[in-house]
Amino acid sequence: MHVFADPTNLDAYLSGFLWILKLTGASAVLALVLGVLLAAFRVSPVPVLRGFGAAWVNIFRNTPLTLIIFFCYFGLFTTLGLTLSDDLDQNNYWLGVVGLSVYTAAFVCEAVRSGINTVPAGQAEAARAIGLTFFQTLRIVVLPQAGRAVVAPLGSVLIALCKNATIVGTIGLIEASSVMKDLINSNGDAVIAIFAVFAGTFAALLIPTGYFFGWLANRLAVKR
Amino acid sequence: MSTSTVLYDHPGPRARVRNAVLSVVFGVGLVALLWWVYAKFDQAGQWEGSLWQPFTEASTWTQFIWPGLRQTLLAAATGMVLSLTFGILFAVGRLSDRRWIRVPSGAVVEFFRAVPLLIMIFFIFYGVPFLIQGPVSAFWAVVVGLTLYNGSVLAEAFRAGIRAIPGGQAEAAYAVGMRKSQVMQLILVPQAARAMLPVIVSQLVVLLKDTALGYIVAFPELLQRGVNDLSANRGNVVAAAIVVAAIYIVINSLLTTLANWLDGRSRRRNFRIPKQAAAPDSTPAGGATVAEPQG
């Protein structure tokens, strides 16, 4: 544990996880908004919207996140000159958020859509029978129930997003995995302790999150 | 709700007009956006023939893309075999009657599901060499990492599959005098494996995509060879990334189609474990399976 007694290393460890949390938070919000919107597109009566949603999901779900993040940096930033902030770290952070969000939105979309499938067809038919429009049916009757049904899968998506945030290290943001790599390279005598601390921090963050979402899903489930 | 069409009526004249207007408005917006992207790329000179020309040369495919793809597929295949083994062992371990097997198995599965794959790969690639006083190849760093993570996910899937088999089957097997290990081997695991086949194939898509993490430890897989190395020579990052992404999308779409086909097949044969029991943490009751969205 002498590695973490050194204040420089401790600071690196803390800032590494702070980046992970900031990446997760910003991407989670963006991906949730985008994902619900895409799910609404995919069930809408307008064919162009459905096609757009389907194309988004197929493209981003089947491409490795590493490639997407790579493209955000070398394609959007280096080649096209898209700059999101003057500060280099902030710029990489926002490029990472863009990559994580467009990727995760595809999974949020599929989760929400499978949630829509759990709502009995009769409810939508009843909603239509009393004259609700598509948007009213979706907003008032279907989505609230779908939302309760997808708490657990959205929890899995959030957990995966937090783990995936480590991939932003590829484009030079010194997040937790990069910090661990550097610490291992400079402290060959304490590799197990270093791994235990980093892996343990992730486990301590994510295992309770998993149980929390399981509990919440159970509590919010629509009992039929 | 099996189809989303119940959400709206069969369109009448007004709805048809409205949908057509919405289609046109959104379509125009989309085309404008694509045009803007195209123009941006054009401004940066990304559509110049010289950047795309490498993909018409055989050497690009034989020297970069095919060797990369082969390494990707090799790592994915090895990882799949090992993670299936790992998954079955730990699923059975978690269902053991002996506490000293059950508790550690559960801890291992929970731990490896919570730790990012990249952290694991870094530890194996950079950390383990200090412990064994020798180098670890990038291939094994990637494969072992993939095995531990996907094996844990599969262990949960198998466990759920085994638990969803009607209890009478195990009771009948005990009644004819089988031991617990025989019940597992002959009755429960084969059925669980078959019922979980679609989940297993979906997990293969995740595993295949995750091999791209090998890029970070310089394992010469598709992303490394096809995008990084190729564009280092030709300066065509955007073109290379688009081509390689298309290759990944085609392979993964084929695997997804296979998973759906298997799913439909097992459904028709009435050989299906209810999905809500089958994948507890990734599926809402009665909904479609959502694969774990790892990298």
XYZ file of C-alpha atoms in Angstrom:
519
model
C 0.000 0.000 0.000
C 3.053 2.273 0.063
C 2.153 3.305 -3.505
C -0.946 5.142 -2.354
C 0.817 6.707 0.627
C 2.569 8.929 -1.917
C 0.336 12.010 -2.330
C 1.109 12.316 -6.083
C -0.140 8.797 -6.696
C -3.168 9.313 -4.487
C -4.059 12.462 -6.426
C -3.656 10.605 -9.720
C -5.922 7.834 -8.427
C -8.589 10.307 -7.312
C -8.499 12.360 -10.501
C -8.604 9.162 -12.583
C -11.858 8.114 -10.950
C -13.204 11.661 -11.041
C -12.840 11.586 -14.841
C -14.636 8.230 -14.944
C -17.524 9.635 -12.904
C -17.721 12.811 -14.997
C -17.683 10.796 -18.227
C -20.357 8.458 -16.885
C -22.593 11.257 -15.612
C -22.577 13.424 -18.739
C -22.854 10.457 -21.115
C -25.644 8.851 -19.082
C -27.818 11.974 -19.324
C -27.153 12.484 -23.040
C -27.578 8.792 -23.887
C -30.839 8.573 -21.940
C -32.390 11.560 -23.737
C -31.113 10.401 -27.124
C -32.065 6.771 -26.498
C -35.672 7.521 -25.492
C -36.006 9.788 -28.523
C -34.651 7.034 -30.796
C -37.043 4.496 -29.246
C -39.966 6.867 -29.945
C -38.683 7.192 -33.518
C -38.556 3.416 -33.904
C -42.211 2.914 -32.935
C -43.554 6.011 -34.699
C -45.940 5.931 -37.685
C -43.439 7.820 -39.879
C -41.300 5.373 -41.924
C -38.363 7.773 -42.304
C -38.097 8.146 -38.520
C -38.299 4.366 -38.033
C -35.566 3.843 -40.614
C -33.356 6.456 -38.984
C -33.744 4.830 -35.553
C -33.058 1.364 -36.927
C -29.988 2.545 -38.842
C -28.588 4.283 -35.744
C -29.014 1.183 -33.608
C -27.532 -1.177 -36.195
C -24.540 1.007 -36.909
C -23.560 1.945 -33.378
C -24.441 -1.303 -31.646
C -22.316 -3.356 -34.035
C -19.238 -1.121 -34.078
C -16.655 -1.553 -31.299
C -16.688 1.384 -28.885
C -12.900 1.558 -29.195
C -13.317 2.317 -32.906
C -15.999 4.954 -32.205
C -13.825 6.724 -29.628
C -10.827 6.409 -31.966
C -12.900 8.016 -34.740
C -14.092 10.826 -32.445
C -10.465 11.749 -31.874
C -8.699 11.036 -35.172
C -11.702 11.665 -37.409
C -13.685 14.473 -35.812
C -10.903 16.268 -33.974
C -7.627 15.690 -35.836
C -8.959 15.481 -39.369
C -12.061 17.666 -39.314
C -10.801 20.074 -36.691
C -13.889 19.794 -34.482
C -12.784 21.400 -31.223
C -15.093 21.216 -28.214
C -12.872 23.035 -25.764
C -9.588 24.930 -25.827
C -8.249 22.929 -22.918
C -6.779 19.643 -24.199
C -8.111 17.500 -21.336
C -11.562 19.091 -21.594
C -11.557 18.587 -25.346
C -10.715 14.887 -25.003
C -13.332 14.611 -22.280
C -16.089 16.014 -24.503
C -14.958 13.910 -27.479
C -15.206 10.908 -25.172
C -18.681 11.975 -24.013
C -19.805 12.236 -27.649
C -18.502 8.740 -28.448
C -19.919 7.143 -25.289
C -23.309 8.847 -25.739
C -23.958 7.903 -29.366
C -22.892 4.325 -28.578
C -24.873 3.950 -25.349
C -27.971 5.618 -26.854
C -28.336 2.607 -29.176
C -28.537 0.300 -26.136
C -30.898 2.626 -24.246
C -33.122 2.692 -27.342
C -33.274 -1.098 -27.525
C -33.937 -1.390 -23.789
C -36.799 1.118 -23.944
C -38.223 -0.547 -27.014
C -38.216 -3.922 -25.300
C -39.937 -2.185 -22.377
C -42.644 -0.937 -24.721
C -43.164 -4.567 -25.711
C -44.006 -5.471 -22.121
C -47.076 -3.203 -22.071
C -50.154 -5.281 -22.950
C -51.467 -4.440 -26.420
C -54.975 -3.923 -24.997
C -53.848 -0.805 -23.145
C -52.691 0.910 -26.311
C -55.864 -0.194 -28.041
C -57.942 1.218 -25.208
C -55.971 4.463 -25.370
C -56.674 4.708 -29.072
C -60.320 3.873 -28.505
C -60.792 6.874 -26.240
C -59.237 9.024 -28.925
C -55.674 9.583 -27.764
C -53.199 10.411 -30.504
C -49.936 8.496 -31.031
C -47.956 10.925 -28.905
C -50.552 10.921 -26.136
C -50.703 7.116 -26.140
C -46.935 6.921 -25.948
C -46.485 9.680 -23.371
C -49.424 9.025 -21.033
C -50.050 5.278 -21.264
C -47.132 3.342 -22.703
C -43.851 5.061 -21.782
C -44.531 5.379 -18.026
C -45.129 1.628 -17.783
C -42.282 0.833 -20.156
C -40.016 3.026 -18.033
C -40.786 0.975 -14.926
C -40.154 -2.266 -16.811
C -36.724 -1.182 -18.031
C -35.207 0.002 -14.747
C -33.104 -3.175 -14.457
C -31.805 -3.194 -18.059
C -31.088 0.544 -17.867
C -29.116 -0.203 -14.701
C -27.028 -2.707 -16.688
C -26.526 -0.099 -19.397
C -25.380 2.454 -16.818
C -22.953 -0.025 -15.253
C -21.546 -0.925 -18.663
C -21.250 2.773 -19.494
C -19.201 3.391 -16.355
C -16.872 0.517 -17.268
C -16.701 1.646 -20.892
C -15.611 5.114 -19.770
C -12.135 3.594 -19.246
C -11.823 3.323 -23.052
C -11.626 7.114 -23.314
C -8.074 6.623 -22.051
C -7.291 5.629 -25.660
C -7.470 9.245 -26.728
C -5.224 10.572 -24.020
C -7.574 11.365 -21.144
C -5.775 10.191 -18.013
C -8.685 8.281 -16.472
C -8.547 5.389 -14.008
C -7.203 2.689 -16.346
C -4.423 4.939 -17.667
C -3.480 5.878 -14.107
C -3.357 2.197 -13.176
C -1.156 1.426 -16.182
C 1.284 4.209 -15.256
C 1.385 3.183 -11.598
C 2.044 -0.460 -12.539
C 4.854 0.549 -14.884
C 6.579 2.627 -12.216
C 5.894 0.299 -9.241
C 6.672 -3.219 -10.395
C 6.894 -4.468 -6.815
C 3.285 -3.662 -5.938
C 1.270 -4.686 -9.001
C -1.214 -6.792 -7.052
C -1.935 -4.027 -4.554
C -2.431 -1.525 -7.390
C -4.765 -3.852 -9.285
C -6.681 -4.647 -6.106
C -7.255 -0.950 -5.386
C -8.405 -0.032 -8.912
C -10.478 -3.147 -9.555
C -11.806 -2.948 -5.992
C -12.909 0.655 -6.466
C -14.849 -0.289 -9.578
C -16.364 -3.290 -7.810
C -17.273 -1.138 -4.800
C -18.952 1.401 -7.093
C -20.724 -0.987 -9.439
C -21.791 -4.073 -7.469
C -23.983 -1.992 -5.090
C -25.300 -0.060 -8.114
C -26.377 -3.372 -9.630
C -28.177 -4.437 -6.449
C -29.751 -0.980 -6.112
C -31.201 -1.155 -9.615
C -32.413 -4.711 -8.952
C -34.196 -3.499 -5.804
C -35.590 -0.435 -7.564
C -36.807 -2.504 -10.521
C -38.619 -4.828 -8.168
C -40.164 -1.933 -6.284
C -41.292 -0.053 -9.382
C -42.401 -3.102 -11.365
C -45.955 -2.899 -12.688
C -47.599 -5.903 -11.058
C -49.897 -7.590 -13.518
C -47.322 -5.617 -26.923
C -45.987 -7.707 -29.714
C -46.147 -5.114 -32.451
C -45.775 -1.397 -32.168
C -48.486 -0.894 -34.784
C -51.138 -0.989 -32.042
C -49.793 2.375 -30.924
C -51.476 4.150 -33.827
C -54.462 3.582 -36.066
C -54.305 2.588 -39.662
C -53.694 6.051 -41.139
C -56.643 7.837 -42.690
C -56.329 10.612 -45.293
C -55.329 13.294 -42.788
C -52.847 11.091 -40.958
C -51.334 10.061 -44.271
C -50.804 13.683 -45.235
C -49.344 14.448 -41.824
C -46.987 11.463 -42.005
C -45.913 12.448 -45.514
C -45.194 16.016 -44.342
C -43.247 14.721 -41.330
C -41.329 12.305 -43.580
C -40.395 15.095 -45.955
C -39.430 17.544 -43.192
C -37.323 14.991 -41.338
C -35.942 13.593 -44.586
C -34.840 17.024 -45.742
C -33.290 17.700 -42.341
C -31.446 14.390 -42.481
C -30.197 14.971 -46.008
C -29.066 18.464 -44.998
C -27.173 16.983 -42.056
C -25.561 14.318 -44.223
C -24.683 16.975 -46.788
C -23.093 19.073 -44.058
C -21.042 16.062 -42.912
C -20.098 15.361 -46.531
C -19.101 18.985 -47.090
C -17.026 18.992 -43.902
C -15.189 15.877 -45.022
C -14.839 17.384 -48.475
C -13.348 20.548 -47.016
C -10.797 18.400 -45.216
C -10.097 16.657 -48.534
C -11.308 13.279 -47.282
C -13.029 12.215 -50.501
C -9.914 12.467 -52.618
C -9.365 9.351 -54.686
C -5.859 8.840 -53.359
C -7.215 8.204 -49.837
C -9.696 5.572 -51.014
C -7.523 4.072 -53.704
C -5.644 1.779 -51.240
C -8.860 -0.196 -50.822
C -8.800 -1.159 -54.490
C -5.302 -2.584 -54.133
C -4.931 -6.225 -53.200
C -1.960 -5.521 -50.928
C -4.118 -3.454 -48.548
C -6.368 -6.415 -47.997
C -3.678 -9.101 -47.873
C -1.246 -7.115 -45.724
C -3.474 -5.171 -43.377
C -7.149 -5.989 -43.256
C -7.127 -9.765 -43.649
C -4.290 -10.423 -41.150
C -6.034 -8.081 -38.688
C -9.377 -9.751 -39.209
C -7.766 -13.165 -38.742
C -6.280 -12.132 -35.400
C -9.627 -10.656 -34.342
C -11.476 -13.848 -35.224
C -8.787 -16.020 -33.636
C -8.927 -14.070 -30.373
C -12.746 -14.111 -30.435
C -12.899 -17.865 -31.106
C -10.352 -18.710 -28.390
C -12.098 -16.356 -25.976
C -15.457 -17.906 -26.728
C -14.345 -21.481 -26.090
C -12.586 -20.510 -22.856
C -15.414 -18.284 -21.608
C -18.007 -20.997 -22.251
C -15.932 -23.389 -20.159
C -15.480 -20.747 -17.473
C -19.195 -19.926 -17.579
C -20.375 -23.508 -17.166
C -17.898 -24.230 -14.364
C -18.859 -21.169 -12.356
C -22.584 -21.521 -13.004
C -22.443 -25.034 -11.581
C -20.183 -23.754 -8.797
C -22.717 -21.111 -7.782
C -25.442 -23.740 -7.617
C -23.326 -26.096 -5.512
C -24.663 -27.422 -2.197
C -21.298 -26.803 -0.581
C -20.892 -23.339 0.814
C -17.102 -23.316 0.288
C -17.652 -23.751 -3.451
C -20.766 -21.619 -3.770
C -19.551 -18.475 -2.023
C -16.146 -18.118 -3.766
C -17.742 -18.876 -7.150
C -20.297 -16.134 -6.562
C -17.603 -13.695 -5.485
C -15.492 -14.421 -8.585
C -18.437 -13.956 -10.943
C -19.615 -10.727 -9.300
C -16.086 -9.336 -9.225
C -15.222 -9.954 -12.866
C -18.561 -8.607 -14.017
C -17.923 -5.331 -12.197
C -14.316 -4.698 -13.266
C -13.791 -2.977 -16.633
C -12.219 -5.222 -19.223
C -9.507 -2.662 -19.913
C -8.390 -2.697 -16.265
C -8.099 -6.491 -16.486
C -6.196 -6.402 -19.778
C -3.799 -3.756 -18.432
C -3.175 -5.807 -15.308
C -2.466 -8.967 -17.302
C -0.350 -7.189 -19.917
C 1.624 -4.773 -17.724
C 1.301 -6.222 -14.223
C 1.580 -9.995 -14.564
C 5.027 -9.807 -16.286
C 6.386 -8.425 -12.999
C 4.927 -11.403 -11.147
C 6.051 -14.171 -13.491
C 9.310 -12.455 -14.457
C 8.528 -12.827 -18.147
C 6.469 -11.192 -20.848
C 2.780 -11.861 -21.484
C 1.743 -11.696 -25.128
C -0.888 -9.160 -26.103
C -2.960 -12.013 -27.525
C -3.224 -13.787 -24.171
C -3.794 -10.551 -22.286
C -6.800 -9.890 -24.496
C -8.076 -13.475 -24.515
C -7.770 -13.992 -20.754
C -9.449 -10.650 -20.105
C -12.279 -11.519 -22.478
C -12.620 -14.958 -20.874
C -12.912 -13.648 -17.337
C -15.488 -10.979 -18.228
C -17.634 -12.856 -20.757
C -17.279 -16.088 -18.790
C -18.810 -14.346 -15.779
C -21.684 -12.999 -17.848
C -22.267 -16.453 -19.335
C -22.097 -18.012 -15.867
C -25.040 -15.842 -14.825
C -26.915 -16.768 -17.997
C -26.322 -20.501 -17.443
C -27.283 -20.250 -13.796
C -30.533 -18.540 -14.692
C -31.112 -21.155 -17.404
C -30.507 -24.051 -15.014
C -32.770 -22.543 -12.364
C -35.546 -22.045 -14.887
C -35.742 -25.762 -15.711
C -38.796 -27.236 -13.997
C -37.771 -28.778 -10.675
C -39.580 -32.020 -11.474
C -36.879 -32.969 -13.936
C -34.157 -32.977 -11.291
C -36.457 -34.772 -8.854
C -37.204 -37.463 -11.427
C -33.491 -37.886 -12.062
C -32.772 -38.234 -8.339
C -35.641 -40.710 -8.111
C -34.048 -43.002 -10.684
C -30.894 -42.935 -8.579
C -28.672 -40.303 -10.200
C -26.130 -38.398 -8.179
C -26.106 -34.597 -8.118
C -23.173 -34.434 -10.567
C -25.010 -36.745 -12.961
C -28.172 -34.659 -12.717
C -26.156 -31.585 -13.608
C -24.225 -33.190 -16.442
C -26.977 -35.231 -18.023
C -30.176 -33.329 -17.286
C -29.698 -29.684 -16.381
C -26.626 -28.289 -18.179
C -27.494 -29.630 -21.668
C -30.996 -28.188 -21.487
C -29.816 -24.872 -20.086
C -27.125 -24.633 -22.769
C -29.624 -25.250 -25.513
C -32.196 -22.848 -24.148
C -29.548 -20.174 -23.648
C -28.103 -20.539 -27.137
C -29.447 -17.159 -28.377
C -28.003 -15.396 -25.325
C -24.686 -17.160 -25.895
C -24.525 -16.058 -29.527
C -25.420 -12.454 -28.567
C -22.580 -12.575 -26.081
C -20.296 -13.633 -28.938
C -21.079 -10.301 -30.631
C -20.007 -8.510 -27.438
C -16.854 -10.624 -27.267
C -15.974 -9.982 -30.905
C -16.397 -6.228 -30.477
C -14.327 -6.302 -27.299
C -11.331 -7.764 -29.144
C -10.942 -4.202 -30.471
C -9.595 -3.328 -27.000
C -6.516 -5.240 -28.135
C -5.678 -2.085 -30.081
C -4.784 -0.425 -26.797
C -2.110 -3.033 -25.967
C -0.848 -3.159 -29.579
C -2.377 -6.544 -30.359
C -2.423 -6.607 -34.202
C -6.191 -7.077 -34.622
C -8.528 -5.468 -37.142
C -8.635 -1.980 -35.593
C -4.871 -1.912 -35.109
C -3.926 -3.240 -38.548
C -6.805 -1.910 -40.619
C -7.096 1.593 -39.193
C -3.973 2.466 -37.247
C -1.211 0.806 -39.278
C -2.848 1.315 -42.649
C -3.545 4.995 -42.094
C -0.049 5.534 -40.706
C 1.216 4.713 -44.199
C -1.520 6.310 -46.239
C -2.828 9.144 -44.074
C -6.427 8.064 -44.598
C -7.786 7.625 -41.066
C -11.361 8.520 -41.940
C -11.540 6.252 -44.987
C -9.912 3.359 -43.123
C -12.187 3.782 -40.088
C -15.275 3.749 -42.315
C -14.176 0.580 -44.145
C -13.204 -1.244 -40.936
C -16.430 -0.192 -39.193
C -18.362 -1.610 -42.145
C -16.528 -4.942 -41.746
C -17.370 -5.083 -38.031
C -21.000 -4.175 -38.731
C -21.370 -6.905 -41.366
C -19.865 -9.637 -39.156
C -21.854 -8.632 -36.093
C -25.091 -8.312 -38.058
C -24.575 -11.867 -39.309
C -24.085 -13.073 -35.738
C -27.172 -11.163 -34.567
C -29.196 -12.717 -37.389
C -27.949 -16.131 -36.275
C -29.005 -15.386 -32.692
C -32.483 -14.304 -33.817
C -32.825 -17.371 -36.017
C -31.849 -19.659 -33.134
C -34.281 -17.797 -30.915
C -37.139 -18.257 -33.353
C -36.223 -21.904 -33.843
C -36.220 -22.732 -30.165
C -39.475 -20.811 -29.754
C -41.146 -22.855 -32.502
C -39.979 -26.087 -30.958
C -41.554 -25.016 -27.710
C -38.198 -25.529 -26.095
C -37.882 -22.235 -24.420
C -37.276 -20.941 -20.980
C -39.242 -17.777 -20.287
C -36.911 -14.914 -21.001
C -37.571 -13.068 -17.790
C -36.124 -16.022 -15.922
C -33.407 -16.546 -18.483
C -31.673 -13.181 -18.276
C -32.665 -11.553 -15.025
C -30.434 -8.514 -15.092
C -30.719 -7.522 -18.705
C -34.320 -8.156 -19.608
C -37.654 -6.745 -18.596
C -40.394 -9.306 -18.132
C -41.404 -10.692 -21.496
C -39.205 -8.282 -23.413
C -36.486 -8.916 -25.914
C -33.013 -9.810 -24.715
C -30.708 -6.867 -24.428
C -27.078 -7.845 -24.739
C -24.690 -6.366 -22.224
C -23.459 -3.169 -23.829
C -19.816 -3.634 -22.979
C -17.208 -2.021 -25.284
